[in-house]
Short mmCIF file of N, CA and C in Angstrom, two decimals:
data_model
loop_
_atom_site.label_atom_id
_atom_site.label_comp_id
_atom_site.label_asym_id
_atom_site.label_seq_id
_atom_site.Cartn_x
_atom_site.Cartn_y
_atom_site.Cartn_z
N UNK O 1 9.06 -14.17 -11.23
CA UNK O 1 8.17 -13.78 -10.19
C UNK O 1 7.91 -12.29 -10.36
N UNK O 2 6.67 -11.90 -10.14
CA UNK O 2 6.32 -10.49 -10.13
C UNK O 2 5.29 -10.28 -9.04
N UNK O 3 5.45 -9.19 -8.32
CA UNK O 3 4.54 -8.90 -7.23
C UNK O 3 4.39 -7.38 -7.10
N UNK O 4 3.21 -6.97 -6.69
CA UNK O 4 2.95 -5.57 -6.40
C UNK O 4 2.88 -5.44 -4.88
N UNK O 5 3.54 -4.44 -4.33
CA UNK O 5 3.59 -4.29 -2.88
C UNK O 5 3.59 -2.82 -2.48
N UNK O 6 3.20 -2.57 -1.26
CA UNK O 6 3.27 -1.22 -0.69
C UNK O 6 4.34 -1.25 0.39
N UNK O 7 5.26 -0.29 0.33
CA UNK O 7 6.37 -0.24 1.28
C UNK O 7 6.50 1.17 1.84
N UNK O 8 7.14 1.26 3.01
CA UNK O 8 7.49 2.57 3.55
C UNK O 8 8.56 3.17 2.64
N UNK O 9 8.45 4.44 2.35
CA UNK O 9 9.40 5.12 1.47
C UNK O 9 10.79 5.12 2.12
N UNK O 10 11.83 5.02 1.30
CA UNK O 10 13.19 5.07 1.87
C UNK O 10 13.52 6.47 2.36
N UNK O 11 14.43 6.54 3.32
CA UNK O 11 14.91 7.83 3.79
C UNK O 11 14.02 8.53 4.81
N UNK O 12 13.04 7.82 5.35
CA UNK O 12 12.16 8.43 6.34
C UNK O 12 12.85 8.50 7.69
N UNK O 13 12.49 9.49 8.47
CA UNK O 13 12.96 9.54 9.86
C UNK O 13 12.27 8.40 10.62
N UNK O 14 12.72 8.15 11.83
CA UNK O 14 12.10 7.09 12.63
C UNK O 14 10.62 7.36 12.86
N UNK O 15 10.28 8.60 13.18
CA UNK O 15 8.88 8.92 13.45
C UNK O 15 8.04 8.82 12.17
N UNK O 16 8.61 9.25 11.04
CA UNK O 16 7.89 9.12 9.76
C UNK O 16 7.68 7.66 9.41
N UNK O 17 8.70 6.83 9.66
CA UNK O 17 8.58 5.39 9.36
C UNK O 17 7.49 4.76 10.23
N UNK O 18 7.45 5.11 11.50
CA UNK O 18 6.39 4.59 12.38
C UNK O 18 5.02 5.01 11.87
N UNK O 19 4.91 6.24 11.41
CA UNK O 19 3.63 6.73 10.87
C UNK O 19 3.26 5.97 9.60
N UNK O 20 4.24 5.74 8.73
CA UNK O 20 3.99 4.97 7.50
C UNK O 20 3.48 3.57 7.83
N UNK O 21 4.10 2.93 8.81
CA UNK O 21 3.69 1.58 9.22
C UNK O 21 2.28 1.62 9.79
N UNK O 22 1.97 2.62 10.59
CA UNK O 22 0.64 2.73 11.20
C UNK O 22 -0.44 2.97 10.15
N UNK O 23 -0.15 3.82 9.15
CA UNK O 23 -1.15 4.16 8.14
C UNK O 23 -1.23 3.15 7.00
N UNK O 24 -0.16 2.42 6.78
CA UNK O 24 -0.11 1.50 5.65
C UNK O 24 -0.69 0.13 5.96
N UNK O 25 -0.74 -0.72 4.94
CA UNK O 25 -1.22 -2.08 5.15
C UNK O 25 -0.21 -2.88 5.97
N UNK O 26 -0.65 -4.05 6.42
CA UNK O 26 0.26 -4.92 7.17
C UNK O 26 1.53 -5.17 6.38
N UNK O 27 2.59 -5.46 7.09
CA UNK O 27 3.88 -5.84 6.50
C UNK O 27 4.60 -4.69 5.80
N UNK O 28 4.37 -3.46 6.24
CA UNK O 28 5.13 -2.34 5.68
C UNK O 28 6.23 -1.90 6.63
N UNK O 29 6.51 -2.71 7.65
CA UNK O 29 7.43 -2.26 8.69
C UNK O 29 8.90 -2.54 8.42
N UNK O 30 9.25 -3.18 7.34
CA UNK O 30 10.66 -3.45 7.04
C UNK O 30 11.40 -2.16 6.74
N UNK O 31 12.62 -2.09 7.21
CA UNK O 31 13.47 -0.93 6.89
C UNK O 31 14.48 -1.28 5.81
N UNK O 32 14.48 -2.54 5.35
CA UNK O 32 15.39 -2.95 4.28
C UNK O 32 14.76 -2.67 2.92
N UNK O 33 15.57 -2.27 1.95
CA UNK O 33 15.03 -2.03 0.60
C UNK O 33 14.43 -3.31 0.01
N UNK O 34 13.34 -3.16 -0.73
CA UNK O 34 12.63 -4.32 -1.28
C UNK O 34 13.51 -5.15 -2.20
N UNK O 35 14.38 -4.51 -2.99
CA UNK O 35 15.23 -5.29 -3.88
C UNK O 35 16.19 -6.17 -3.08
N UNK O 36 16.68 -5.69 -1.95
CA UNK O 36 17.57 -6.50 -1.10
C UNK O 36 16.80 -7.68 -0.51
N UNK O 37 15.56 -7.48 -0.13
CA UNK O 37 14.76 -8.57 0.41
C UNK O 37 14.51 -9.65 -0.64
N UNK O 38 14.20 -9.21 -1.86
CA UNK O 38 13.93 -10.17 -2.93
C UNK O 38 15.21 -10.93 -3.31
N UNK O 39 16.32 -10.23 -3.37
CA UNK O 39 17.60 -10.89 -3.66
C UNK O 39 17.95 -11.89 -2.55
N UNK O 40 17.67 -11.55 -1.30
CA UNK O 40 17.93 -12.46 -0.18
C UNK O 40 17.06 -13.71 -0.27
N UNK O 41 15.92 -13.60 -0.96
CA UNK O 41 15.04 -14.73 -1.17
C UNK O 41 15.46 -15.55 -2.40
N UNK O 42 16.67 -15.28 -2.90
CA UNK O 42 17.29 -16.04 -3.99
C UNK O 42 16.67 -15.75 -5.36
N UNK O 43 16.45 -14.47 -5.63
CA UNK O 43 16.02 -14.03 -6.95
C UNK O 43 17.09 -13.15 -7.55
N UNK O 44 17.30 -13.29 -8.86
CA UNK O 44 18.25 -12.47 -9.60
C UNK O 44 17.49 -11.55 -10.55
N UNK O 45 18.24 -10.66 -11.18
CA UNK O 45 17.67 -9.73 -12.17
C UNK O 45 16.45 -9.02 -11.59
N UNK O 46 16.57 -8.58 -10.35
CA UNK O 46 15.47 -7.92 -9.67
C UNK O 46 15.25 -6.52 -10.25
N UNK O 47 14.03 -6.26 -10.61
CA UNK O 47 13.66 -4.94 -11.12
C UNK O 47 12.53 -4.39 -10.26
N UNK O 48 12.65 -3.12 -9.90
CA UNK O 48 11.65 -2.46 -9.08
C UNK O 48 11.14 -1.24 -9.85
N UNK O 49 9.84 -1.20 -10.06
CA UNK O 49 9.21 -0.08 -10.77
C UNK O 49 8.24 0.61 -9.83
N UNK O 50 8.41 1.91 -9.68
CA UNK O 50 7.54 2.70 -8.82
C UNK O 50 6.26 3.02 -9.58
N UNK O 51 5.13 2.51 -9.09
CA UNK O 51 3.84 2.76 -9.72
C UNK O 51 2.92 3.53 -8.76
N UNK O 52 3.54 4.28 -7.85
CA UNK O 52 2.80 4.99 -6.81
C UNK O 52 1.79 5.98 -7.38
N UNK O 53 2.18 6.76 -8.38
CA UNK O 53 1.25 7.77 -8.89
C UNK O 53 0.01 7.14 -9.51
N UNK O 54 0.17 6.05 -10.25
CA UNK O 54 -0.99 5.35 -10.82
C UNK O 54 -1.85 4.74 -9.72
N UNK O 55 -1.19 4.17 -8.72
CA UNK O 55 -1.94 3.58 -7.61
C UNK O 55 -2.71 4.65 -6.84
N UNK O 56 -2.11 5.81 -6.66
CA UNK O 56 -2.78 6.89 -5.94
C UNK O 56 -4.06 7.31 -6.66
N UNK O 57 -3.99 7.43 -7.98
CA UNK O 57 -5.19 7.75 -8.77
C UNK O 57 -6.27 6.70 -8.57
N UNK O 58 -5.87 5.44 -8.62
CA UNK O 58 -6.81 4.33 -8.44
C UNK O 58 -7.39 4.33 -7.03
N UNK O 59 -6.53 4.53 -6.03
CA UNK O 59 -6.99 4.53 -4.64
C UNK O 59 -7.98 5.65 -4.38
N UNK O 60 -7.71 6.82 -4.94
CA UNK O 60 -8.64 7.94 -4.78
C UNK O 60 -9.99 7.62 -5.43
N UNK O 61 -9.95 7.08 -6.63
CA UNK O 61 -11.19 6.74 -7.33
C UNK O 61 -11.95 5.66 -6.57
N UNK O 62 -11.25 4.66 -6.07
CA UNK O 62 -11.87 3.58 -5.32
C UNK O 62 -12.55 4.13 -4.06
N UNK O 63 -11.84 4.99 -3.34
CA UNK O 63 -12.37 5.60 -2.12
C UNK O 63 -13.62 6.42 -2.43
N UNK O 64 -13.56 7.21 -3.48
CA UNK O 64 -14.69 8.06 -3.88
C UNK O 64 -15.89 7.23 -4.29
N UNK O 65 -15.66 6.23 -5.13
CA UNK O 65 -16.77 5.39 -5.61
C UNK O 65 -17.40 4.60 -4.47
N UNK O 66 -16.59 4.09 -3.57
CA UNK O 66 -17.15 3.39 -2.42
C UNK O 66 -18.04 4.34 -1.61
N UNK O 67 -17.58 5.57 -1.41
CA UNK O 67 -18.36 6.55 -0.64
C UNK O 67 -19.68 6.87 -1.37
N UNK O 68 -19.61 7.00 -2.69
CA UNK O 68 -20.81 7.34 -3.45
C UNK O 68 -21.84 6.22 -3.45
N UNK O 69 -21.40 4.99 -3.23
CA UNK O 69 -22.30 3.84 -3.23
C UNK O 69 -22.40 3.22 -1.84
N UNK O 70 -22.22 4.07 -0.85
CA UNK O 70 -22.17 3.59 0.54
C UNK O 70 -23.40 2.77 0.94
N UNK O 71 -24.59 3.27 0.63
CA UNK O 71 -25.79 2.58 1.10
C UNK O 71 -25.87 1.14 0.56
N UNK O 72 -25.54 0.96 -0.71
CA UNK O 72 -25.59 -0.39 -1.28
C UNK O 72 -24.44 -1.26 -0.73
N UNK O 73 -23.26 -0.67 -0.63
CA UNK O 73 -22.08 -1.45 -0.23
C UNK O 73 -22.07 -1.79 1.25
N UNK O 74 -22.64 -0.93 2.08
CA UNK O 74 -22.73 -1.24 3.51
C UNK O 74 -23.47 -2.56 3.73
N UNK O 75 -24.53 -2.76 2.95
CA UNK O 75 -25.30 -4.00 3.07
C UNK O 75 -24.46 -5.22 2.69
N UNK O 76 -23.61 -5.05 1.71
CA UNK O 76 -22.79 -6.16 1.22
C UNK O 76 -21.58 -6.39 2.13
N UNK O 77 -20.88 -5.31 2.46
CA UNK O 77 -19.64 -5.41 3.23
C UNK O 77 -19.92 -5.65 4.71
N UNK O 78 -20.98 -5.07 5.21
CA UNK O 78 -21.35 -5.29 6.60
C UNK O 78 -20.62 -4.39 7.58
N UNK O 79 -20.39 -4.91 8.78
CA UNK O 79 -19.87 -4.07 9.87
C UNK O 79 -18.44 -3.58 9.69
N UNK O 80 -17.72 -4.09 8.71
CA UNK O 80 -16.33 -3.62 8.50
C UNK O 80 -16.27 -2.41 7.57
N UNK O 81 -17.43 -1.93 7.11
CA UNK O 81 -17.45 -0.81 6.16
C UNK O 81 -16.61 0.37 6.63
N UNK O 82 -16.89 0.87 7.84
CA UNK O 82 -16.21 2.06 8.35
C UNK O 82 -14.71 1.85 8.45
N UNK O 83 -14.31 0.72 8.98
CA UNK O 83 -12.88 0.44 9.12
C UNK O 83 -12.19 0.37 7.76
N UNK O 84 -12.80 -0.30 6.81
CA UNK O 84 -12.19 -0.42 5.47
C UNK O 84 -12.09 0.92 4.78
N UNK O 85 -13.12 1.74 4.88
CA UNK O 85 -13.08 3.05 4.22
C UNK O 85 -12.04 3.94 4.91
N UNK O 86 -11.94 3.85 6.23
CA UNK O 86 -10.93 4.62 6.97
C UNK O 86 -9.52 4.20 6.53
N UNK O 87 -9.29 2.90 6.40
CA UNK O 87 -7.97 2.40 5.97
C UNK O 87 -7.62 2.90 4.57
N UNK O 88 -8.60 2.91 3.68
CA UNK O 88 -8.35 3.43 2.32
C UNK O 88 -7.92 4.90 2.39
N UNK O 89 -8.62 5.67 3.19
CA UNK O 89 -8.27 7.08 3.34
C UNK O 89 -6.89 7.28 3.94
N UNK O 90 -6.52 6.43 4.90
CA UNK O 90 -5.20 6.54 5.52
C UNK O 90 -4.07 6.20 4.55
N UNK O 91 -4.28 5.21 3.70
CA UNK O 91 -3.26 4.87 2.70
C UNK O 91 -3.10 6.03 1.72
N UNK O 92 -4.20 6.63 1.30
CA UNK O 92 -4.13 7.79 0.40
C UNK O 92 -3.36 8.91 1.07
N UNK O 93 -3.68 9.21 2.31
CA UNK O 93 -2.99 10.27 3.05
C UNK O 93 -1.50 9.99 3.16
N UNK O 94 -1.13 8.76 3.49
CA UNK O 94 0.28 8.42 3.63
C UNK O 94 1.04 8.53 2.31
N UNK O 95 0.40 8.17 1.21
CA UNK O 95 1.04 8.31 -0.10
C UNK O 95 1.21 9.79 -0.43
N UNK O 96 0.18 10.58 -0.18
CA UNK O 96 0.26 12.02 -0.45
C UNK O 96 1.36 12.68 0.38
N UNK O 97 1.61 12.17 1.58
CA UNK O 97 2.65 12.70 2.45
C UNK O 97 4.04 12.15 2.12
N UNK O 98 4.11 11.24 1.14
CA UNK O 98 5.39 10.68 0.75
C UNK O 98 5.89 9.59 1.68
N UNK O 99 5.00 9.02 2.47
CA UNK O 99 5.40 7.99 3.43
C UNK O 99 5.36 6.58 2.86
N UNK O 100 4.48 6.34 1.89
CA UNK O 100 4.32 5.01 1.31
C UNK O 100 4.52 5.04 -0.19
N UNK O 101 5.02 3.94 -0.72
CA UNK O 101 5.19 3.75 -2.16
C UNK O 101 4.51 2.46 -2.58
N UNK O 102 3.99 2.44 -3.79
CA UNK O 102 3.47 1.21 -4.39
C UNK O 102 4.48 0.81 -5.45
N UNK O 103 5.01 -0.41 -5.33
CA UNK O 103 6.07 -0.88 -6.22
C UNK O 103 5.67 -2.16 -6.93
N UNK O 104 6.12 -2.30 -8.16
CA UNK O 104 6.01 -3.56 -8.90
C UNK O 104 7.42 -4.13 -8.90
N UNK O 105 7.55 -5.34 -8.37
CA UNK O 105 8.86 -5.97 -8.21
C UNK O 105 8.86 -7.28 -9.01
N UNK O 106 9.92 -7.47 -9.80
CA UNK O 106 10.04 -8.72 -10.55
C UNK O 106 11.45 -9.25 -10.41
N UNK O 107 11.57 -10.55 -10.59
CA UNK O 107 12.88 -11.18 -10.51
C UNK O 107 12.80 -12.61 -11.03
N UNK O 108 13.96 -13.19 -11.25
CA UNK O 108 14.06 -14.56 -11.75
C UNK O 108 14.65 -15.43 -10.64
N UNK O 109 14.00 -16.54 -10.36
CA UNK O 109 14.48 -17.45 -9.32
C UNK O 109 15.82 -18.04 -9.70
N UNK O 110 16.73 -18.09 -8.73
CA UNK O 110 18.01 -18.76 -8.95
C UNK O 110 17.80 -20.26 -8.97
N UNK O 111 18.51 -20.89 -9.87
CA UNK O 111 18.39 -22.35 -9.98
C UNK O 111 19.58 -23.02 -9.32
#
């Protein structure tokens, strides 16, 4: 199994964690380490790779390109344009502040 996920960074204060959850995508509210969650789901040989810096570059480019093509994309995306662009900006901000991480997690199912 392999999955890419965004999580609240470890070691945050309570207020920082709340901010990470508010700025991040759904399901970032766990305070347990991702490897512990995956192991609890009966996976072994769990490996976690931090790909935050690459994701941040991609997120910035995505946000910029969407803004540059706003007139065309607004027609396609419709009324959720503003909300989606705002959410992209918030995730970028939270990553820059060290509140969120993008992780690649892999493991082997126990038999």
